[in-house]
Amino acid sequence: MRVPWGEQGWLADARRILRLTRKELRETLRDRRTVITLVLMPLLVYPLISLSFNKSVLHGAGASTRIVYTIGVSSPAGEEYLTRMMGYGGQLLQAQTTRQDSADGQPLAVEHALSPYESLMVGVVPDGALEAQVAEEAVHLGVRVVQRRDESEARQLPGAECELIYRANSALSRRALRLVEDRLRAVNQATLQSRLARAGLPAEVPARLDYRVVESAGAAPFSLATLVPLVLILMTITGAVYPAIDLTAGERERGTLETLIAAPISRLTLLLAKYIAVLTVAVLTALVNLVAMTVTILSSSLRSQLFPDGLSLSLMLQIFALMVLFAAFFSAILLALTSFARSFKEAQAYLIPLMLLAISPGLLSLMPGLQLSGLLAVTPLLNIVLLSRDLLEKAAAPGMAMLAVASTALYAVGAIVLAARVFGADAVLYASRGSWSDLFRRPAVARPRPTVNATIACLAVMFPCFFVLGNLAPLLARQRGQQLLLQAAVSVVVFVACPALFALAQRVGWRDGFRWRAATWRAIPGAACLGIALWPFAYELFLVGKMLGLATLDRDRFAEIERLIRDVGDVSPVVVLLALALVQPVCEELFFRGFLFQGLRERFEGTGVIAASSLLFALFHVLNPATLTPERFLPSLLLGLFLGWVCYRSGSVLPGIVLHVLHNGLLLLLVQYRDAIIARGWNLADRTHLPAAWFLVAGALVAGGMLLVLVATRRPVATERAGTDPGHAT
Amino acid sequence: MITVVDLTKHFFVGPKRIVAVDRLSFRVRAGEVYGLMGPNGAGKTTTLWMVLGVLKPTSGYAEVGGYRSTEVPEAVKARLGLLSASAGVYPWLTPRETLFYFADLYKVPPETAKGAVEHISRKLGISGYLDQRCATLSTGQKQRVNLARALIHDPDIMLLDEPTRGLDVIGSKVIFDYVRDLRELGKAVIVCTHRLDEAQRLCDRFGLLHRGRLWHEGTLGELQQRTGRASLTEMFLQFVEEDPDGRAAVK
């Protein structure tokens, strides 16, 4: 046998994945079915959508891109009269503003002027057939003109009785009526004003009307802009479906999957190559669709309706970035699902419910007044559609945008993890022998720690639970004390029950899976010192975050927090400490320094595990269910780093719990005794810096605490290999 | 070179447990062609997949060149070449592209791969259609491409699972000739087939499988002496009649 090629390391792995991706793409792009979805579909779909929009949505059935309203009159004289009146009326309307009043109290709005895509055409039809012509839709509007002979200003504007005949159930007929009516009213008003002026009479009328347009406080009207991302998303899905099936179920059907699985390469590497290939095709599809759609919209009458404020390159790039994110998410979902399938047909059968599921939130997003907030910001697909709509309407809130992006990215990672578990699994390879339950069967032998894949999957489940339950808690209880207890219960469910279920499924023991091990008692005083002394540094980092522009809390939000602080002051200190200083820190420690820490250790060394767990800890504190608080990022990161280090050194979650409980407890006591502190001249409410002496004392305590922890966890051979922590008490 | 010890595999179909391979043990030495014989559903393919490290055994183990397939599957896979009758080809790729792709999967350096592709193509007679899309090839041509794919990393051991299924006489001959070449090169080969006549001409030793259990093991002469039957076909018919449930232990 030849010596394996000398390339090693992550760079070599990345290169190999790219080479494998190139093969997948070559295979996919040579298939004409991909080319059809990628190129031909967008070229055909958008002109068709544009046409149908013009016909049905914007102007009613029967219209073409340029709409000519046909007005039938009963005589040639009537034709001449109406043509003159329409011309003069049009000029008058153009000269007026939206705030002008008409003499008879009707607003003359600019919206009743002709758009560039509309025109009026007056023609003669037999007098007796005027009603029939309108009813048979030969003309949009009929005008029976009976001219008066006694009109004194006949040379300028002959007087006439005008009977307007229209179809009430036709949008086009009603529109033609409105246009003619407005022009005639404009001429009447101008004539009356001129007569009054000539007679020296004032033009004042008993009731003068003013009109002002305001935004609706209730449900907003349906926004056509929502349709743009929805259509783009559906087309992106279409582009990704075929390669996803072909590269997974297709491999199985062709019999090439078993040769792949027999090669000395990890399933994850193979899957990542396939994922990048599917993602590339999906992104290409999104790009082609975006370009085709933009060109169609810009070259048609839809432009002013969809984008009244215009379209910019930067806006299109933002929409494209969202499509890439969505493609990343959906490609992973597709791969996870199609990896289950053993044939093309089976994969298609799986995808039909998925497509229906994908369309449902998409259609929901069309509901007028739906805001990107709270739970909707973490709802897959819906959040991207709403965010794209907000971007198009230039009304996107940065906090919610970040939440939508972060949650979608997390779901994508979760789906890849699931796909990696399914792809090439025994049950897929041996359909006749195995069963699907094999995939989720508990392992026969207990594991020392959760796999990193299970940890990521757990995070993907926890994240939406955190938001759903976090938003529910304030709704279920009115009193602040009850709300605090409910939030504590949410912490137990999210940070303990959820990972515990994953640990159970993986046959991971409580002690090892959550690092619930006895630690040397000498580590506890050190951790306690850190718990007491870290808060000034955390507070200072909070201020640094604000200086760096991380703050999103506005004046109203600060007022809300002030109110909450006052409320907390009214709640029994026992309840406050129990909920926020005991249950919450214990639960967070069991997850972040317990389950998550152990899961990450499968792949990473000590420093990497501490950094990754701290980062996730900080992000969870930023992405609150109620609001987004980026200013909490730096202090939470600092706390996470210290907690991670203590946990790593001690091999147990217990010293970290002491640290975390003391840290939270101390902060809560500061809140409780806020007034007394302010009375001593240190104004927390004004967010001024702490006195330097405090830092000296706190710094000394931190250094002492670290030293104590180091000494307590020192071992003869302090090496971190194969899951052995330096201070792990045995 | 290959050691299989008490290899067992259970599958679950709903609550029902199916024993696909039952405490199977055998050894294959370098330069030896070992025939794993048995009717359909005997557990031949499942055994090969466990040797390869793709399928986890319920108990027991398989060792390849000193590496256990459950512990270091990638090291085991790198030493093995697999040719299966059910293996397909990539219709939109050419044989050349397919061979380079698998060379990359098996971490063969590009320069070495170039030489290997030329050498194997000449040897198996696929040079004429090396740049033709695989979708346009005949069944025999596809199987030759697959054999070339299995040999691209010059493995120490070849696993052949029904390698001649669906092939005509000429196609089968190409495969058999190459298996003989492999033996001369000192490679270990396991051939799984239910075509007993083929195996009789090709293999040095045989393991007769029925319902996941090894009935008999030995050279053709040893088996003839033990059973009093001249051919493998006759031996099998006798075993199935005597022990339809496959309860007999290895002899």
Coordinates of C-alpha atoms in Angstrom, one line a residue, chain B residues 46-144:
Chain B
T46 CA -22.7 -7.6 6.4
T47 CA -19.4 -9.4 7.3
L48 CA -17.5 -7.4 4.7
W49 CA -19.0 -4.1 5.9
M50 CA -18.0 -4.9 9.4
V51 CA -14.4 -5.8 8.3
L52 CA -14.4 -2.5 6.5
G53 CA -15.4 -0.6 9.6
V54 CA -18.5 0.9 8.0
L55 CA -20.9 -1.2 10.1
K56 CA -20.4 -1.5 13.8
P57 CA -20.5 -5.1 15.1
T58 CA -22.8 -6.0 18.0
S59 CA -19.9 -7.9 19.5
G60 CA -16.6 -9.4 18.3
Y61 CA -14.1 -7.6 16.1
A62 CA -12.2 -7.6 12.9
E63 CA -8.5 -6.7 12.5
V64 CA -6.9 -5.6 9.3
G65 CA -3.1 -5.4 9.3
G66 CA -3.2 -5.1 13.1
Y67 CA -5.8 -2.3 13.2
R68 CA -9.3 -3.0 14.6
S69 CA -12.0 -1.7 12.3
T70 CA -14.1 -0.4 15.2
E71 CA -11.2 1.6 16.7
V72 CA -9.4 3.0 13.7
P73 CA -11.8 2.6 10.7
E74 CA -9.9 5.1 8.6
A75 CA -6.6 3.2 8.9
V76 CA -8.5 0.0 8.0
K77 CA -10.3 1.6 5.1
A78 CA -7.1 3.0 3.7
R79 CA -5.7 -0.6 3.4
L80 CA -8.8 -2.1 1.8
G81 CA -10.2 -1.9 -1.7
L82 CA -13.9 -2.7 -2.2
L83 CA -15.6 -3.9 -5.3
S84 CA -19.3 -4.6 -5.0
A85 CA -21.8 -5.7 -7.6
S86 CA -24.3 -3.0 -6.3
A87 CA -21.7 -0.2 -6.6
G88 CA -22.6 2.3 -9.3
V89 CA -20.7 5.0 -11.1
Y90 CA -21.2 8.8 -11.4
P91 CA -23.1 9.2 -14.6
W92 CA -22.0 12.8 -15.2
L93 CA -18.3 12.1 -14.6
T94 CA -15.8 10.4 -16.9
P95 CA -13.8 7.4 -15.6
R96 CA -10.7 9.5 -15.4
E97 CA -12.5 12.1 -13.2
T98 CA -13.9 9.3 -11.1
L99 CA -10.5 7.7 -10.6
F100 CA -8.9 11.0 -9.6
Y101 CA -11.7 11.8 -7.2
F102 CA -11.2 8.5 -5.4
A103 CA -7.5 8.9 -5.5
D104 CA -8.1 12.1 -3.6
L105 CA -10.4 10.4 -1.1
Y106 CA -7.7 7.8 -0.5
K107 CA -5.1 10.5 -0.1
V108 CA -3.0 9.4 -3.0
P109 CA -0.7 12.2 -4.1
P110 CA -1.7 13.8 -7.4
E111 CA 1.5 12.7 -9.2
T112 CA 1.2 9.1 -8.0
A113 CA -2.5 9.1 -8.9
K114 CA -1.6 10.2 -12.5
G115 CA 0.7 7.2 -12.9
A116 CA -1.8 4.8 -11.2
V117 CA -4.7 5.9 -13.5
E118 CA -2.5 5.2 -16.6
H119 CA -1.3 1.9 -15.3
I120 CA -4.7 0.5 -14.1
S121 CA -6.5 1.8 -17.2
R122 CA -4.0 -0.1 -19.5
K123 CA -4.2 -3.2 -17.3
L124 CA -8.0 -3.3 -17.2
G125 CA -8.5 -2.1 -20.8
I126 CA -10.4 1.0 -20.0
S127 CA -8.1 3.5 -21.7
G128 CA -10.3 3.7 -24.7
Y129 CA -13.2 5.3 -22.8
L130 CA -11.3 7.0 -20.0
D131 CA -12.8 10.4 -21.1
Q132 CA -16.3 9.3 -21.9
R133 CA -19.2 10.1 -19.5
C134 CA -19.9 7.0 -17.4
A135 CA -23.6 7.2 -18.2
T136 CA -22.7 6.1 -21.7
L137 CA -20.8 2.9 -20.7
S138 CA -22.0 -0.7 -20.8
T139 CA -22.5 -2.8 -17.6
G140 CA -19.2 -4.6 -18.1
Q141 CA -17.3 -1.3 -18.8
K142 CA -18.8 0.2 -15.6
Q143 CA -17.7 -2.8 -13.6
R144 CA -14.2 -2.4 -14.9

